[in-house]
């Protein structure tokens, strides 16, 4: 199979990966050239990330054409020392094993190196990225100058972020930018953008406590901080070189909303361009004359429009009128936002969907939905693909509610990183406090509160049922992490450090160690071919539940991965969950 096919800048060639090696095809002659030869499954990967890099550093292509098409920079992953994980696939008379490299917390990672292939010389050179091999290279990116390549070096604990520039004329690396953090540097928040003038770089950083734009010159000198305040820049959109204006998206109006802004290069003239309440995602034309806006809010699906750069609407591209009519036909009710303060004086944001025939004089059960993982947000003023599930439950007489606990995103570094080293502790406290808040509402049946989550949310719902045994009547956990020692190195160590340095942090809030406390009804769901949160998490949890003599329900989906979908699977899963809720809440 060919993968990651990418045109050269002039469109004359295509680079791609096959069998863990990089190839180039010349389109004029239709000739193919192999530029790496040592690729081997489960040993060496050239030009594509290994499993854990792709999952946790959010990129799938590990090679980049230079702007002039003369060079290709690529990463090489030596995963020969990484331990294999085996999954049983039930396809034949005798089930088969699928083996793949999966580094768990504290275990060996792949050794990653950076290389540059020159098309004219037909030769490859290795870049010196230091003597330490137990490190990460999570980003490679050409500057606008074809002789300058950038790469990011991140230490194993992910609290020391270094951006280097490689001068191809001298073939040496120079440190351009360095950011250290007491806990971790969020790679998703630390974004690098090289401007067309070849003189400036825009960096998104959380260094002042919130995610903001910083302007540097190409020598690494800070020119100025472009944005500042107790709010976050969520995306750098681009720079109009003619007007000397930066465009970005931020949550300045509210942690639950996102709007497009512009600011001049001197950092003075800031303007809010989108004004419609909710969430705006934009895509500019090449010259920044127009942009397409994808707007939605908590009760309205995408409304797609064309605007000029000042925000004036020029044309409606999609109004989703038919979807809105169907929502009306099916009796959808509006999602309502709220906030409350916990006993620790922490303000938390949430949303709630009440039954259409809501009567404040009656008592309703509450079905809590959560994710709760580091930097995530579920309480957003935007359209949610789970809306139909929530609306169906509301039609059956349940109040559906969600709260973003401490550790989630949109509210600055302190709110997000308070969970470092002890994932699950503060998040569970906050979700239990949310349930107790609902119990104070006159229209809530305080004895009928349930909770459901998937992945990190499944981890949380399981932990809440145990630690909040006197509050929660039932819980559903889909594909949950049950012991942080079972999960991958990059994600887990980013938030927990190494197991050898933080044994208590790993164990104190792993659900597998708290099952004796469970009193309510529990449904455990997992796909047997989950390559992300391994089925091992559920099998080990089952052993602990049986040992503690805790009764539970379980539903496994054969050969299904973390998403648990395909064919009739999703319909079967949600039918199972609904009847479990109906019988136990």
Coordinates of C-alpha atoms in Angstrom, one line a residue:
X1 CA 0.0 0.0 0.0
X2 CA 1.1 3.5 -0.8
X3 CA 0.4 6.2 1.8
X4 CA 1.0 9.9 2.5
X5 CA 1.4 10.9 -1.2
X6 CA 2.5 14.5 -1.4
X7 CA 3.3 16.7 -4.4
X8 CA 6.5 18.6 -4.7
X9 CA 6.0 22.4 -4.6
X10 CA 6.1 22.6 -8.4
X11 CA 3.8 19.6 -8.8
X12 CA 6.3 17.7 -10.9
X13 CA 7.0 14.9 -8.4
X14 CA 5.2 12.9 -5.7
X15 CA 6.8 11.6 -2.5
X16 CA 5.1 8.8 -0.6
X17 CA 5.7 5.9 1.8
X18 CA 5.5 2.2 1.0
X19 CA 6.6 -0.6 3.3
X20 CA 8.1 1.8 5.7
X21 CA 10.4 3.4 3.0
X22 CA 10.1 6.7 1.2
X23 CA 9.8 6.8 -2.6
X24 CA 9.7 9.6 -5.2
X25 CA 7.8 9.4 -8.5
X26 CA 8.7 11.8 -11.3
X27 CA 5.4 12.4 -13.1
X28 CA 6.8 13.4 -16.4
X29 CA 8.9 10.2 -16.9
X30 CA 6.7 8.1 -14.6
X31 CA 9.9 6.8 -13.0
X32 CA 10.1 5.8 -9.4
X33 CA 13.1 6.2 -7.0
X34 CA 13.5 4.6 -3.6
X35 CA 15.3 7.0 -1.2
X36 CA 15.4 4.8 1.9
X37 CA 16.0 1.1 2.0
X38 CA 16.1 0.0 5.6
X39 CA 12.3 0.2 6.4
X40 CA 10.9 -2.9 8.0
X41 CA 7.6 -3.6 9.8
X42 CA 7.9 -3.3 13.6
X43 CA 11.5 -2.3 13.3
X44 CA 12.3 0.8 11.1
X45 CA 9.9 3.4 9.8
X46 CA 10.9 6.1 7.4
X47 CA 8.7 9.1 6.7
X48 CA 5.7 8.1 8.8
X49 CA 5.3 8.3 12.6
X50 CA 5.1 5.2 14.8
X51 CA 1.8 4.5 16.6
X52 CA 2.3 6.6 19.7
X53 CA 3.7 9.7 17.8
X54 CA 0.7 9.7 15.5
X55 CA -1.8 9.3 18.4
X56 CA -0.3 11.7 20.9
X57 CA 1.6 14.3 18.8
X58 CA -1.2 14.5 16.2
X59 CA 0.5 14.1 12.9
X60 CA 0.5 11.3 10.3
X61 CA 3.2 12.4 7.8
X62 CA 6.9 12.5 8.9
X63 CA 8.5 14.0 5.8
X64 CA 8.3 17.5 4.3
X65 CA 9.3 18.9 0.9
X66 CA 11.5 22.0 1.0
X67 CA 9.9 25.1 -0.5
X68 CA 12.0 24.8 -3.6
X69 CA 11.6 21.1 -4.0
X70 CA 15.3 20.3 -3.8
X71 CA 15.2 18.5 -0.5
X72 CA 13.0 16.3 1.6
X73 CA 13.4 16.3 5.4
X74 CA 12.1 13.2 7.1
X75 CA 12.1 11.4 10.5
X76 CA 13.3 7.8 10.9
X77 CA 11.9 5.7 13.7
X78 CA 13.9 2.8 15.1
X79 CA 11.3 0.9 17.1
X80 CA 13.3 -2.3 17.4
X81 CA 13.6 -2.0 21.2
X82 CA 9.9 -1.1 21.7
X83 CA 7.9 -3.9 23.2
X84 CA 5.1 -5.5 21.1
X85 CA 1.4 -5.6 22.1
X86 CA -0.6 -8.6 20.9
X87 CA -4.3 -8.5 20.0
X88 CA -6.3 -11.6 19.2
X89 CA -8.3 -11.3 16.0
X90 CA -11.3 -13.6 15.7
X91 CA -11.6 -14.1 12.0
X92 CA -10.8 -17.7 11.2
X93 CA -11.2 -21.2 12.7
X94 CA -8.0 -20.5 14.6
X95 CA -7.8 -16.8 15.8
X96 CA -4.7 -14.9 14.7
X97 CA -2.5 -12.4 16.5
X98 CA -1.9 -8.9 15.4
X99 CA 1.4 -7.6 16.9
X100 CA 2.3 -3.9 16.9
X101 CA 4.8 -1.7 18.8
X102 CA 3.2 0.1 21.7
X103 CA 5.4 1.8 24.3
X104 CA 3.6 1.9 27.7
X105 CA 4.4 4.3 30.4
X106 CA 8.0 4.0 31.6
X107 CA 9.0 1.6 28.7
X108 CA 11.3 2.0 25.8
X109 CA 10.2 4.4 23.0
X110 CA 11.4 4.4 19.5
X111 CA 14.7 6.2 18.8
X112 CA 13.9 9.0 16.4
X113 CA 16.4 10.7 14.0
X114 CA 16.1 13.5 11.5
X115 CA 17.5 13.3 8.0
X116 CA 17.6 15.4 4.8
X117 CA 17.6 13.9 1.3
X118 CA 18.9 16.0 -1.5
X119 CA 17.3 15.1 -4.9
X120 CA 20.2 16.5 -7.0
X121 CA 23.0 14.7 -5.2
X122 CA 20.8 11.7 -4.5
X123 CA 22.2 11.5 -1.0
X124 CA 20.9 11.6 2.6
X125 CA 22.5 13.4 5.5
X126 CA 21.6 13.0 9.2
X127 CA 21.0 16.1 11.3
X128 CA 22.8 16.2 14.7
X129 CA 19.9 16.4 17.2
X130 CA 22.1 15.8 20.3
X131 CA 23.5 12.8 22.1
X132 CA 20.3 12.0 24.1
X133 CA 18.2 9.4 22.3
X134 CA 15.5 9.1 24.9
X135 CA 13.7 12.2 23.6
X136 CA 11.1 13.3 21.1
X137 CA 11.2 15.1 17.8
X138 CA 7.4 15.9 17.5
X139 CA 7.7 18.6 14.8
X140 CA 9.6 19.3 11.6
X141 CA 8.8 22.3 9.4
X142 CA 10.6 24.2 6.7
X143 CA 10.8 27.9 7.1
X144 CA 9.9 30.1 4.1
X145 CA 13.7 30.0 3.3
X146 CA 14.5 26.7 1.5
X147 CA 17.9 26.7 3.2
X148 CA 16.4 26.7 6.7
X149 CA 14.6 23.7 8.3
X150 CA 13.1 23.8 11.8
X151 CA 12.6 21.0 14.2
X152 CA 11.4 20.7 17.8
X153 CA 13.2 18.6 20.4
X154 CA 11.3 17.6 23.5
X155 CA 12.7 15.8 26.5
X156 CA 11.1 12.6 27.8
X157 CA 9.2 14.4 30.6
X158 CA 8.0 16.9 28.0
X159 CA 8.8 19.9 30.2
X160 CA 11.7 21.3 28.1
X161 CA 10.7 22.5 24.6
X162 CA 13.5 23.5 22.2
X163 CA 13.0 24.8 18.6
X164 CA 16.1 24.5 16.4
X165 CA 16.9 25.9 13.0
X166 CA 19.1 23.9 10.6
X167 CA 21.1 25.9 8.1
X168 CA 21.6 23.7 5.1
X169 CA 24.5 25.8 3.9
X170 CA 26.5 25.0 7.0
X171 CA 24.5 21.9 8.1
X172 CA 24.5 23.0 11.7
X173 CA 21.6 23.4 14.2
X174 CA 21.1 26.6 16.3
X175 CA 18.7 26.9 19.2
X176 CA 16.0 29.4 18.2
X177 CA 13.5 29.2 21.0
X178 CA 13.3 27.4 24.4
X179 CA 10.4 27.0 26.7
X180 CA 10.4 25.2 30.1
X181 CA 7.5 24.4 32.4
X182 CA 7.2 23.2 35.9
X183 CA 4.8 20.5 34.7
X184 CA 4.8 20.1 30.9
X185 CA 4.8 22.1 27.7
X186 CA 1.6 21.5 25.8
X187 CA 2.8 20.6 22.2
X188 CA -0.7 21.3 20.9
X189 CA -0.6 24.8 22.3
X190 CA 2.9 25.7 21.3
X191 CA 2.5 26.3 17.6
X192 CA 5.2 27.7 15.2
X193 CA 4.4 29.8 12.1
X194 CA 7.1 31.2 9.8
X195 CA 6.0 34.3 7.9
X196 CA 6.4 34.9 4.2
X197 CA 8.8 37.8 4.7
X198 CA 11.4 35.3 5.9
X199 CA 12.1 37.7 8.8
X200 CA 9.6 36.8 11.4
X201 CA 8.1 33.9 13.3
X202 CA 4.8 33.8 15.3
X203 CA 4.8 31.4 18.2
X204 CA 1.7 30.5 20.3
X205 CA 2.7 29.9 23.8
X206 CA 1.2 29.4 27.3
X207 CA 4.2 30.9 29.0
X208 CA 2.3 33.8 30.6
X209 CA -0.4 31.5 31.9
X210 CA -2.7 31.7 28.9
X211 CA -2.2 30.7 25.2
X212 CA -1.1 33.9 23.3
X213 CA 0.7 35.1 20.2
X214 CA 4.3 36.1 20.3
X215 CA 6.3 37.7 17.4
X216 CA 10.0 36.9 17.0
X217 CA 12.5 37.9 14.4
X218 CA 14.3 35.1 12.5
X219 CA 17.3 35.4 14.9
X220 CA 15.2 34.3 17.8
X221 CA 14.7 37.8 19.4
X222 CA 11.3 38.6 20.9
X223 CA 9.8 41.6 19.0
X224 CA 6.6 41.7 21.1
X225 CA 3.8 39.8 22.7
X226 CA 0.9 40.4 20.3
X227 CA -2.0 39.3 22.4
X228 CA -2.5 39.3 26.2
X229 CA -5.3 38.7 28.7
X230 CA -7.0 36.0 30.8
X231 CA -8.3 34.2 27.7
X232 CA -6.8 32.0 25.1
X233 CA -5.8 32.1 21.4
X234 CA -7.0 28.8 20.1
X235 CA -5.7 29.1 16.5
X236 CA -3.3 31.3 14.5
X237 CA -5.1 31.8 11.1
X238 CA -2.5 33.7 9.1
X239 CA -0.8 37.0 8.3
X240 CA -1.7 39.5 5.6
X241 CA 1.6 40.8 4.5
X242 CA 0.1 43.7 2.5
X243 CA -2.0 45.0 5.4
X244 CA 0.4 43.9 8.1
X245 CA -2.4 42.2 10.0
X246 CA -2.5 39.0 11.9
X247 CA -5.7 36.9 12.0
X248 CA -6.4 34.5 14.9
X249 CA -9.3 32.8 16.7
X250 CA -9.7 33.2 20.5
X251 CA -12.1 32.6 23.3
X252 CA -11.9 36.2 24.7
X253 CA -15.7 36.6 24.8
X254 CA -16.1 33.4 26.8
X255 CA -14.3 30.1 27.4
X256 CA -17.3 28.5 25.6
X257 CA -17.2 30.6 22.5
X258 CA -14.6 31.1 19.7
X259 CA -14.4 34.2 17.4
X260 CA -12.1 35.5 14.7
X261 CA -10.0 38.5 15.4
X262 CA -7.4 40.6 13.7
X263 CA -4.5 42.6 15.2
X264 CA -1.9 44.8 13.6
X265 CA 1.8 43.9 13.6
X266 CA 2.4 46.6 16.2
X267 CA 0.0 44.7 18.6
X268 CA -2.3 47.8 18.9
X269 CA -5.3 47.7 16.6
X270 CA -7.3 44.6 17.7
X271 CA -10.7 43.9 16.1
X272 CA -13.3 41.3 16.6
X273 CA -14.5 40.2 13.1
X274 CA -17.1 37.5 13.8
X275 CA -20.0 38.6 16.1
X276 CA -22.6 35.8 16.0
X277 CA -22.6 34.1 19.4
X278 CA -21.2 30.6 19.4
X279 CA -18.2 29.0 17.7
X280 CA -16.6 30.2 14.5
X281 CA -14.1 28.2 12.4
X282 CA -12.6 30.1 9.5
X283 CA -10.8 29.3 6.2
X284 CA -9.2 32.3 4.4
X285 CA -8.5 32.7 0.7
X286 CA -4.9 32.8 -0.2
X287 CA -4.7 36.6 -0.4
X288 CA -6.8 37.1 2.8
X289 CA -9.5 38.9 0.9
X290 CA -12.3 36.5 1.8
X291 CA -12.9 33.8 4.4
X292 CA -15.4 31.0 4.7
X293 CA -17.0 30.9 8.2
X294 CA -18.3 27.7 9.7
X295 CA -20.6 28.9 12.5
X296 CA -22.6 26.8 15.0
X297 CA -23.9 27.1 18.5
X298 CA -25.1 24.7 21.1
X299 CA -28.5 24.4 19.5
X300 CA -27.7 25.1 15.8
X301 CA -25.8 22.9 13.3
X302 CA -23.2 24.4 11.0
X303 CA -24.2 27.6 9.2
X304 CA -21.6 28.2 6.4
X305 CA -21.1 31.6 4.9
X306 CA -18.7 33.6 2.8
X307 CA -17.3 36.9 4.1
X308 CA -14.9 39.6 3.2
X309 CA -11.9 40.2 5.5
X310 CA -13.8 42.8 7.5
X311 CA -16.5 40.2 8.3
X312 CA -19.2 41.4 5.9
X313 CA -21.3 38.5 4.8
X314 CA -21.3 38.0 1.0
X315 CA -23.1 34.7 0.5
X316 CA -24.7 31.9 2.4
X317 CA -23.2 28.6 1.3
X318 CA -25.1 26.2 3.5
X319 CA -27.8 27.0 6.0
X320 CA -28.7 23.4 7.1
X321 CA -32.4 24.3 6.8
X322 CA -33.5 20.7 6.4
X323 CA -31.6 19.6 9.5
X324 CA -33.2 22.4 11.6
X325 CA -36.6 21.3 10.3
X326 CA -36.0 17.8 11.3
X327 CA -34.8 18.9 14.8
X328 CA -38.1 20.8 15.1
X329 CA -40.1 17.8 13.9
X330 CA -38.4 15.5 16.4
X331 CA -39.0 18.0 19.3
X332 CA -35.4 19.0 20.1
X333 CA -35.1 21.2 23.1
X334 CA -32.4 23.8 23.7
X335 CA -29.2 23.2 25.7
X336 CA -28.9 25.5 28.6
X337 CA -25.6 26.7 30.1
X338 CA -25.0 27.2 33.8
X339 CA -22.1 27.6 36.3
X340 CA -21.7 26.9 40.0
X341 CA -19.1 27.1 42.7
X342 CA -17.8 24.0 44.4
X343 CA -17.1 23.7 48.1
X344 CA -13.4 24.6 47.3
X345 CA -14.7 27.8 45.7
X346 CA -13.9 26.7 42.1
X347 CA -16.3 27.9 39.5
X348 CA -17.2 25.2 36.9
X349 CA -19.2 25.6 33.7
X350 CA -21.8 23.2 32.5
X351 CA -24.8 22.6 30.2
X352 CA -28.1 20.9 30.7
X353 CA -30.9 19.6 28.5
X354 CA -34.3 19.2 30.1
X355 CA -37.2 17.1 28.9
X356 CA -39.5 18.9 26.4
X357 CA -42.5 18.7 28.8
X358 CA -40.4 19.8 31.7
X359 CA -42.4 20.5 34.9
X360 CA -40.4 22.2 37.7
X361 CA -42.7 20.7 40.3
X362 CA -41.7 17.2 39.4
X363 CA -38.5 15.2 40.2
X364 CA -36.3 14.1 37.3
X365 CA -33.3 11.7 37.1
X366 CA -30.0 13.2 35.9
X367 CA -27.8 11.5 33.3
X368 CA -24.3 13.1 33.4
X369 CA -22.0 12.9 30.4
X370 CA -18.3 13.7 30.7
X371 CA -14.9 13.4 29.2
X372 CA -12.8 15.5 31.5
X373 CA -9.3 14.8 30.1
X374 CA -6.4 17.3 30.1
X375 CA -7.1 20.3 27.9
X376 CA -10.4 19.0 26.6
X377 CA -13.7 20.8 26.5
X378 CA -17.2 19.5 26.4
X379 CA -19.0 22.6 27.6
X380 CA -18.8 24.6 24.4
X381 CA -21.3 26.8 22.6
X382 CA -21.1 24.7 19.5
X383 CA -22.9 21.9 17.8
X384 CA -22.2 18.5 19.4
X385 CA -22.4 15.3 17.3
X386 CA -23.8 13.5 20.4
X387 CA -26.8 15.9 20.5
X388 CA -29.2 13.3 19.1
X389 CA -28.3 10.8 21.9
X390 CA -28.8 13.5 24.5
X391 CA -32.1 14.6 23.0
X392 CA -33.4 11.0 22.9
X393 CA -32.6 10.6 26.6
X394 CA -34.3 13.9 27.4
X395 CA -37.4 12.7 25.5
X396 CA -37.4 9.6 27.7
X397 CA -37.7 11.8 30.8
X398 CA -34.0 12.3 31.8
X399 CA -32.2 15.6 32.4
X400 CA -28.9 15.3 30.5
X401 CA -26.0 17.4 31.9
X402 CA -22.3 17.9 31.5
X403 CA -19.7 19.8 33.5
X404 CA -16.1 20.6 32.6
X405 CA -13.9 19.8 35.6
X406 CA -10.5 21.1 36.6
X407 CA -7.9 19.9 34.2
X408 CA -10.0 20.8 31.1
X409 CA -9.1 23.5 28.6
X410 CA -10.0 27.1 27.7
X411 CA -9.4 28.6 31.1
X412 CA -5.6 29.0 31.3
X413 CA -2.6 26.9 32.3
X414 CA -3.3 26.9 36.1
X415 CA -6.8 25.5 35.7
X416 CA -5.6 22.9 33.2
X417 CA -2.3 21.8 34.9
X418 CA -3.6 21.5 38.5
X419 CA -4.1 17.8 37.7
X420 CA -0.5 17.1 36.9
X421 CA 0.9 14.0 38.6
X422 CA -2.4 12.8 39.9
X423 CA -4.8 12.4 37.0
X424 CA -8.3 11.7 38.2
X425 CA -8.1 13.2 41.7
X426 CA -9.4 16.7 41.2
X427 CA -11.5 15.7 38.2
X428 CA -13.4 13.2 40.2
X429 CA -13.9 15.6 43.1
X430 CA -15.4 18.1 40.7
X431 CA -17.8 15.6 39.1
X432 CA -19.0 14.4 42.5
X433 CA -19.5 18.1 43.4
X434 CA -21.5 18.6 40.2
X435 CA -23.7 15.7 41.1
X436 CA -24.2 17.1 44.6
X437 CA -25.1 20.5 43.0
X438 CA -27.8 18.8 40.9
X439 CA -29.1 17.2 44.1
X440 CA -29.8 20.7 45.5
X441 CA -32.1 21.6 42.5
X442 CA -35.8 21.3 43.4
X443 CA -36.6 19.4 40.2
X444 CA -33.9 16.7 40.5
X445 CA -34.4 13.3 42.1
X446 CA -31.3 13.2 44.2
X447 CA -31.3 9.4 44.4
X448 CA -31.3 8.9 40.6
X449 CA -28.0 10.3 39.2
X450 CA -26.0 8.4 36.7
X451 CA -22.9 9.1 34.7
X452 CA -21.4 7.9 31.3
X453 CA -18.1 8.5 29.5
X454 CA -15.9 7.1 26.7
X455 CA -12.1 6.6 26.8
X456 CA -10.9 9.1 29.4
X457 CA -14.6 9.7 30.1
X458 CA -15.0 6.0 30.7
X459 CA -12.0 6.1 33.1
X460 CA -13.8 9.0 34.9
X461 CA -17.2 7.4 35.1
X462 CA -15.7 4.3 36.6
X463 CA -13.7 6.3 39.1
X464 CA -16.8 8.4 40.0
X465 CA -19.0 5.4 40.6
X466 CA -16.3 4.1 43.1
X467 CA -15.3 7.3 44.8
X468 CA -18.8 8.8 44.6
X469 CA -20.6 5.6 45.6
X470 CA -23.1 7.4 47.7
X471 CA -24.0 9.8 44.9
X472 CA -24.1 7.9 41.7
X473 CA -26.7 5.2 41.1
X474 CA -25.2 3.9 37.9
X475 CA -22.4 4.4 35.5
X476 CA -21.5 3.4 31.9
X477 CA -17.8 3.2 30.9
X478 CA -16.9 2.7 27.2
X479 CA -13.3 1.7 26.4
X480 CA -11.9 3.0 29.8
X481 CA -8.4 3.3 31.0
X482 CA -8.4 1.4 34.3
X483 CA -4.8 1.6 35.2
X484 CA -2.4 4.3 34.0
X485 CA 0.4 1.8 33.9
X486 CA -1.3 0.2 30.9
X487 CA -1.5 3.3 28.8
X488 CA 1.0 4.8 26.3
X489 CA 4.2 6.6 27.2
X490 CA 3.8 10.0 25.6
X491 CA 0.3 10.8 26.9
X492 CA 0.6 9.3 30.3
X493 CA 4.1 10.6 31.1
X494 CA 3.2 14.1 29.9
X495 CA 0.6 14.4 32.7
X496 CA 2.0 11.9 35.2
X497 CA 5.8 11.8 34.9
X498 CA 7.5 8.4 34.9
X499 CA 6.0 5.5 36.9
X500 CA 9.3 5.0 38.8
X501 CA 9.1 8.6 40.0
X502 CA 5.4 8.8 40.8
X503 CA 4.1 5.3 41.8
X504 CA 1.5 6.7 44.1
X505 CA 0.2 9.1 41.5
X506 CA -0.2 6.2 39.0
X507 CA -2.0 3.9 41.5
X508 CA -4.0 6.2 43.8
X509 CA -6.5 7.2 41.0
X510 CA -6.5 4.1 38.8
X511 CA -10.1 2.7 39.0
X512 CA -8.8 -0.8 39.3
X513 CA -7.7 0.0 42.8
X514 CA -11.0 1.3 44.0
X515 CA -13.6 -1.3 42.8
X516 CA -14.4 -2.4 46.4
X517 CA -16.2 1.0 46.9
X518 CA -18.7 0.5 44.1
X519 CA -22.3 0.3 45.1
X520 CA -24.2 1.3 42.0
X521 CA -25.0 -0.5 38.7
X522 CA -22.1 -0.6 36.3
X523 CA -21.9 -1.3 32.6
X524 CA -18.5 -2.0 31.1
X525 CA -18.1 -1.8 27.3
X526 CA -15.0 -2.4 25.2
X527 CA -13.8 -3.4 21.7
X528 CA -11.6 -6.5 21.7
X529 CA -9.3 -5.0 19.0
X530 CA -8.8 -1.6 20.7
X531 CA -5.2 -0.6 19.8
X532 CA -5.5 2.6 21.8
X533 CA -6.9 1.8 25.2
X534 CA -6.3 -1.9 25.2
X535 CA -8.9 -4.5 26.0
X536 CA -6.4 -5.5 28.8
X537 CA -7.7 -2.5 30.8
X538 CA -11.2 -4.1 30.9
X539 CA -10.0 -7.7 31.5
X540 CA -7.8 -6.6 34.5
X541 CA -10.7 -4.5 35.8
X542 CA -13.0 -7.6 35.5
X543 CA -10.5 -9.6 37.6
X544 CA -10.6 -6.9 40.3
X545 CA -14.4 -6.6 40.2
X546 CA -14.8 -10.4 40.6
X547 CA -12.2 -10.5 43.4
X548 CA -14.1 -7.8 45.2
X549 CA -17.4 -9.6 44.5
X550 CA -18.9 -6.6 42.8
X551 CA -21.6 -7.4 40.3
X552 CA -21.5 -5.7 36.9
X553 CA -22.7 -5.9 33.3
X554 CA -20.4 -6.1 30.4
X555 CA -20.7 -5.7 26.6
X556 CA -17.7 -6.5 24.4
X557 CA -17.5 -6.0 20.6
X558 CA -15.4 -8.5 18.7
X559 CA -12.6 -7.1 16.5
X560 CA -13.8 -3.5 17.1
X561 CA -11.3 -0.7 17.9
X562 CA -11.5 2.3 20.1
X563 CA -14.3 3.8 18.1
X564 CA -16.5 0.7 18.3
X565 CA -18.3 1.2 14.9
X566 CA -19.0 -0.5 11.6
X567 CA -22.2 -2.2 10.3
X568 CA -24.8 -2.5 13.0
X569 CA -22.3 -1.9 15.9
X570 CA -23.1 1.6 16.9
X571 CA -26.9 1.0 16.8
X572 CA -26.4 -2.1 19.0
X573 CA -24.2 -0.2 21.4
X574 CA -26.5 2.7 22.0
X575 CA -29.5 0.4 22.2
X576 CA -27.6 -1.5 24.9
X577 CA -26.7 1.7 26.8
X578 CA -30.3 3.0 26.6
X579 CA -31.9 0.0 28.1
X580 CA -29.2 -0.2 30.8
X581 CA -30.1 3.5 31.7
X582 CA -33.8 2.8 31.6
X583 CA -33.5 -0.2 33.9
X584 CA -31.1 1.3 36.4
X585 CA -31.8 5.0 36.5

